PDB file of C-alpha atoms in Angstrom:
ATOM      1  CA  LYS C 104      16.861   7.000   3.403  1.00  0.00           C
ATOM      2  CA  GLY C 105      16.897   5.081   0.124  1.00  0.00           C
ATOM      3  CA  SER C 106      14.395   4.777  -2.750  1.00  0.00           C
ATOM      4  CA  GLY C 107      11.624   3.362  -0.530  1.00  0.00           C
ATOM      5  CA  LYS C 108      11.846   0.021  -2.533  1.00  0.00           C
ATOM      6  CA  ALA C 109      13.181  -1.834   0.406  1.00  0.00           C
ATOM      7  CA  ILE C 110      12.202  -5.635   0.611  1.00  0.00           C
ATOM      8  CA  PRO C 111      12.030  -7.683   3.769  1.00  0.00           C
ATOM      9  CA  ILE C 112      15.144  -9.634   4.191  1.00  0.00           C
ATOM     10  CA  SER C 113      14.337 -13.498   4.851  1.00  0.00           C
ATOM     11  CA  GLU C 114      15.638 -15.061   7.931  1.00  0.00           C
ATOM     12  CA  LYS C 115      16.126 -18.237   5.895  1.00  0.00           C
ATOM     13  CA  LYS C 116      19.990 -19.160   5.550  1.00  0.00           C
ATOM     14  CA  MET C 117      21.705 -17.782   2.555  1.00  0.00           C
ATOM     15  CA  TYR C 118      21.055 -19.982  -0.716  1.00  0.00           C
ATOM     16  CA  GLN C 119      23.921 -22.658  -0.835  1.00  0.00           C
ATOM     17  CA  LEU C 120      25.699 -20.942   2.247  1.00  0.00           C
ATOM     18  CA  GLY C 121      28.550 -23.589   2.284  1.00  0.00           C
ATOM     19  CA  ASP C 122      29.365 -23.122  -1.348  1.00  0.00           C
ATOM     20  CA  HIS C 123      29.237 -19.193  -1.073  1.00  0.00           C
ATOM     21  CA  PHE C 124      31.189 -19.236   2.112  1.00  0.00           C
ATOM     22  CA  ASN C 125      33.884 -21.395   0.484  1.00  0.00           C
ATOM     23  CA  LYS C 126      33.906 -19.112  -2.634  1.00  0.00           C
ATOM     24  CA  HIS C 127      33.764 -15.519  -1.166  1.00  0.00           C
ATOM     25  CA  GLY C 128      33.429 -15.810   2.762  1.00  0.00           C
ATOM     26  CA  LYS C 129      36.920 -17.131   3.629  1.00  0.00           C
ATOM     27  CA  ALA C 130      38.603 -14.690   1.179  1.00  0.00           C
ATOM     28  CA  MET C 131      36.461 -11.623   2.821  1.00  0.00           C
ATOM     29  CA  GLY C 132      37.690 -12.681   6.293  1.00  0.00           C
ATOM     30  CA  TYR C 133      34.859 -14.324   7.825  1.00  0.00           C
ATOM     31  CA  GLU C 134      35.752 -17.261  10.236  1.00  0.00           C
ATOM     32  CA  SER C 135      32.605 -19.183   9.829  1.00  0.00           C
ATOM     33  CA  LYS C 136      29.574 -19.596   7.472  1.00  0.00           C
ATOM     34  CA  LYS C 137      27.512 -18.163  10.436  1.00  0.00           C
ATOM     35  CA  ALA C 138      29.690 -14.877  10.505  1.00  0.00           C
ATOM     36  CA  TYR C 139      29.368 -14.554   6.651  1.00  0.00           C
ATOM     37  CA  ASP C 140      25.570 -15.130   6.558  1.00  0.00           C
ATOM     38  CA  ALA C 141      25.272 -12.485   9.428  1.00  0.00           C
ATOM     39  CA  ALA C 142      27.359 -10.035   7.613  1.00  0.00           C
ATOM     40  CA  ALA C 143      25.526 -10.570   4.227  1.00  0.00           C
ATOM     41  CA  ARG C 144      22.125  -9.909   6.230  1.00  0.00           C
ATOM     42  CA  GLU C 145      23.333  -6.886   7.995  1.00  0.00           C
ATOM     43  CA  PHE C 146      24.863  -5.314   4.690  1.00  0.00           C
ATOM     44  CA  ALA C 147      21.617  -6.207   2.907  1.00  0.00           C
ATOM     45  CA  ASN C 148      19.501  -4.509   5.602  1.00  0.00           C
ATOM     46  CA  ILE C 149      21.644  -1.348   6.057  1.00  0.00           C
ATOM     47  CA  ASN C 150      22.497  -0.770   2.409  1.00  0.00           C
ATOM     48  CA  GLN C 151      18.832  -1.127   0.887  1.00  0.00           C
ATOM     49  CA  GLU C 152      18.091   1.913   2.776  1.00  0.00           C
ATOM     50  CA  ASN C 153      21.540   3.739   1.866  1.00  0.00           C
ATOM     51  CA  SER C 154      21.004   6.299  -0.539  1.00  0.00           C
ATOM     52  CA  ASN C 155      24.639   6.005  -1.797  1.00  0.00           C
ATOM     53  CA  ALA C 156      24.313   2.371  -2.531  1.00  0.00           C
ATOM     54  CA  GLN C 157      23.668   1.183  -6.053  1.00  0.00           C
ATOM     55  CA  ILE C 158      20.707  -1.097  -6.393  1.00  0.00           C
ATOM     56  CA  PHE C 159      20.049  -3.282  -9.601  1.00  0.00           C
ATOM     57  CA  GLU C 160      17.290  -5.650 -10.530  1.00  0.00           C
ATOM     58  CA  GLY C 161      17.468  -8.283 -13.237  1.00  0.00           C
ATOM     59  CA  ILE C 162      17.014 -11.903 -13.963  1.00  0.00           C
ATOM     60  CA  TRP C 163      19.297 -14.743 -13.098  1.00  0.00           C
ATOM     61  CA  ASN C 164      18.326 -18.575 -13.670  1.00  0.00           C
ATOM     62  CA  GLY C 165      14.901 -17.433 -14.473  1.00  0.00           C
ATOM     63  CA  THR C 166      14.318 -15.478 -11.102  1.00  0.00           C
ATOM     64  CA  VAL C 167      14.040 -11.765 -10.419  1.00  0.00           C
ATOM     65  CA  GLN C 168      16.944 -10.854  -8.217  1.00  0.00           C
ATOM     66  CA  ARG C 169      18.004  -7.604  -6.741  1.00  0.00           C
ATOM     67  CA  ALA C 170      21.758  -6.515  -6.320  1.00  0.00           C
ATOM     68  CA  ILE C 171      22.837  -4.024  -3.630  1.00  0.00           C
ATOM     69  CA  SER C 172      26.349  -2.728  -4.069  1.00  0.00           C
ATOM     70  CA  TYR C 173      28.193  -0.403  -1.866  1.00  0.00           C
ATOM     71  CA  GLU C 174      31.991   0.245  -1.185  1.00  0.00           C
ATOM     72  CA  GLY C 175      33.005  -2.427  -3.291  1.00  0.00           C
ATOM     73  CA  LYS C 176      30.578  -5.287  -1.910  1.00  0.00           C
ATOM     74  CA  THR C 177      27.458  -6.766  -3.478  1.00  0.00           C
ATOM     75  CA  VAL C 178      24.646  -8.716  -1.867  1.00  0.00           C
ATOM     76  CA  ILE C 179      22.300 -10.529  -4.227  1.00  0.00           C
ATOM     77  CA  LEU C 180      18.606 -11.130  -3.008  1.00  0.00           C
ATOM     78  CA  ASP C 181      15.745 -13.072  -4.390  1.00  0.00           C
ATOM     79  CA  LYS C 182      13.252 -10.182  -4.829  1.00  0.00           C
ATOM     80  CA  ALA C 183      10.078 -12.374  -4.395  1.00  0.00           C
ATOM     81  CA  THR C 184      11.370 -14.257  -1.090  1.00  0.00           C
ATOM     82  CA  GLY C 185      13.874 -11.821   0.254  1.00  0.00           C
ATOM     83  CA  GLN C 186      16.391 -14.697   0.683  1.00  0.00           C
ATOM     84  CA  ILE C 187      19.936 -13.887   0.364  1.00  0.00           C
ATOM     85  CA  ILE C 188      21.404 -15.484  -2.619  1.00  0.00           C
ATOM     86  CA  ASP C 189      25.290 -14.513  -2.550  1.00  0.00           C
ATOM     87  CA  PHE C 190      27.488 -11.710  -0.995  1.00  0.00           C
ATOM     88  CA  TYR C 191      30.947 -11.060  -2.352  1.00  0.00           C
ATOM     89  CA  GLU C 192      33.505  -8.516  -3.090  1.00  0.00           C
ATOM     90  CA  GLY C 193      33.115  -6.516  -6.285  1.00  0.00           C
ATOM     91  CA  CYS C 194      29.971  -5.786  -8.211  1.00  0.00           C
ATOM     92  CA  GLU C 195      29.882  -8.283 -11.191  1.00  0.00           C
ATOM     93  CA  PHE C 196      26.611  -9.634 -12.389  1.00  0.00           C
ATOM     94  CA  ARG C 197      27.744 -12.790 -14.452  1.00  0.00           C
ATOM     95  CA  GLY C 198      24.838 -14.400 -16.274  1.00  0.00           C
ATOM     96  CA  TRP C 199      22.197 -11.730 -15.415  1.00  0.00           C
ATOM     97  CA  ILE C 200      19.782 -10.603 -18.249  1.00  0.00           C
ATOM     98  CA  ASN C 201      17.654  -7.408 -18.322  1.00  0.00           C
ATOM     99  CA  ILE C 202      19.577  -5.640 -15.661  1.00  0.00           C
ATOM    100  CA  THR C 203      17.976  -2.162 -14.571  1.00  0.00           C
ATOM    101  CA  GLN C 204      19.517   0.160 -11.939  1.00  0.00           C
ATOM    102  CA  ILE C 205      16.690   1.213  -9.777  1.00  0.00           C
ATOM    103  CA  GLN C 206      18.974   3.269  -7.451  1.00  0.00           C
TER     104      GLN C 206
END
């Protein structure tokens, strides 16, 4: 188990799903927005409980967000709502401020 800091993942579709799918999803090999969104949700649910994942929190666009990175992929969550914001290869946090590693 992870740090015990898991947050419930919202059932709401990924924020700006079409834009994120076009930017990252196709390159990651997902054939549809639905498959990409489902993979992001599964990644978030599994890896926020994974003690080997790295978990960060910081502020982006005035909102507290959580990043979960594992094996070269990162999912971004809105900490307050649990909505998935983004899912991509790599672990860059462009534009984030006050980043803290919590795991």
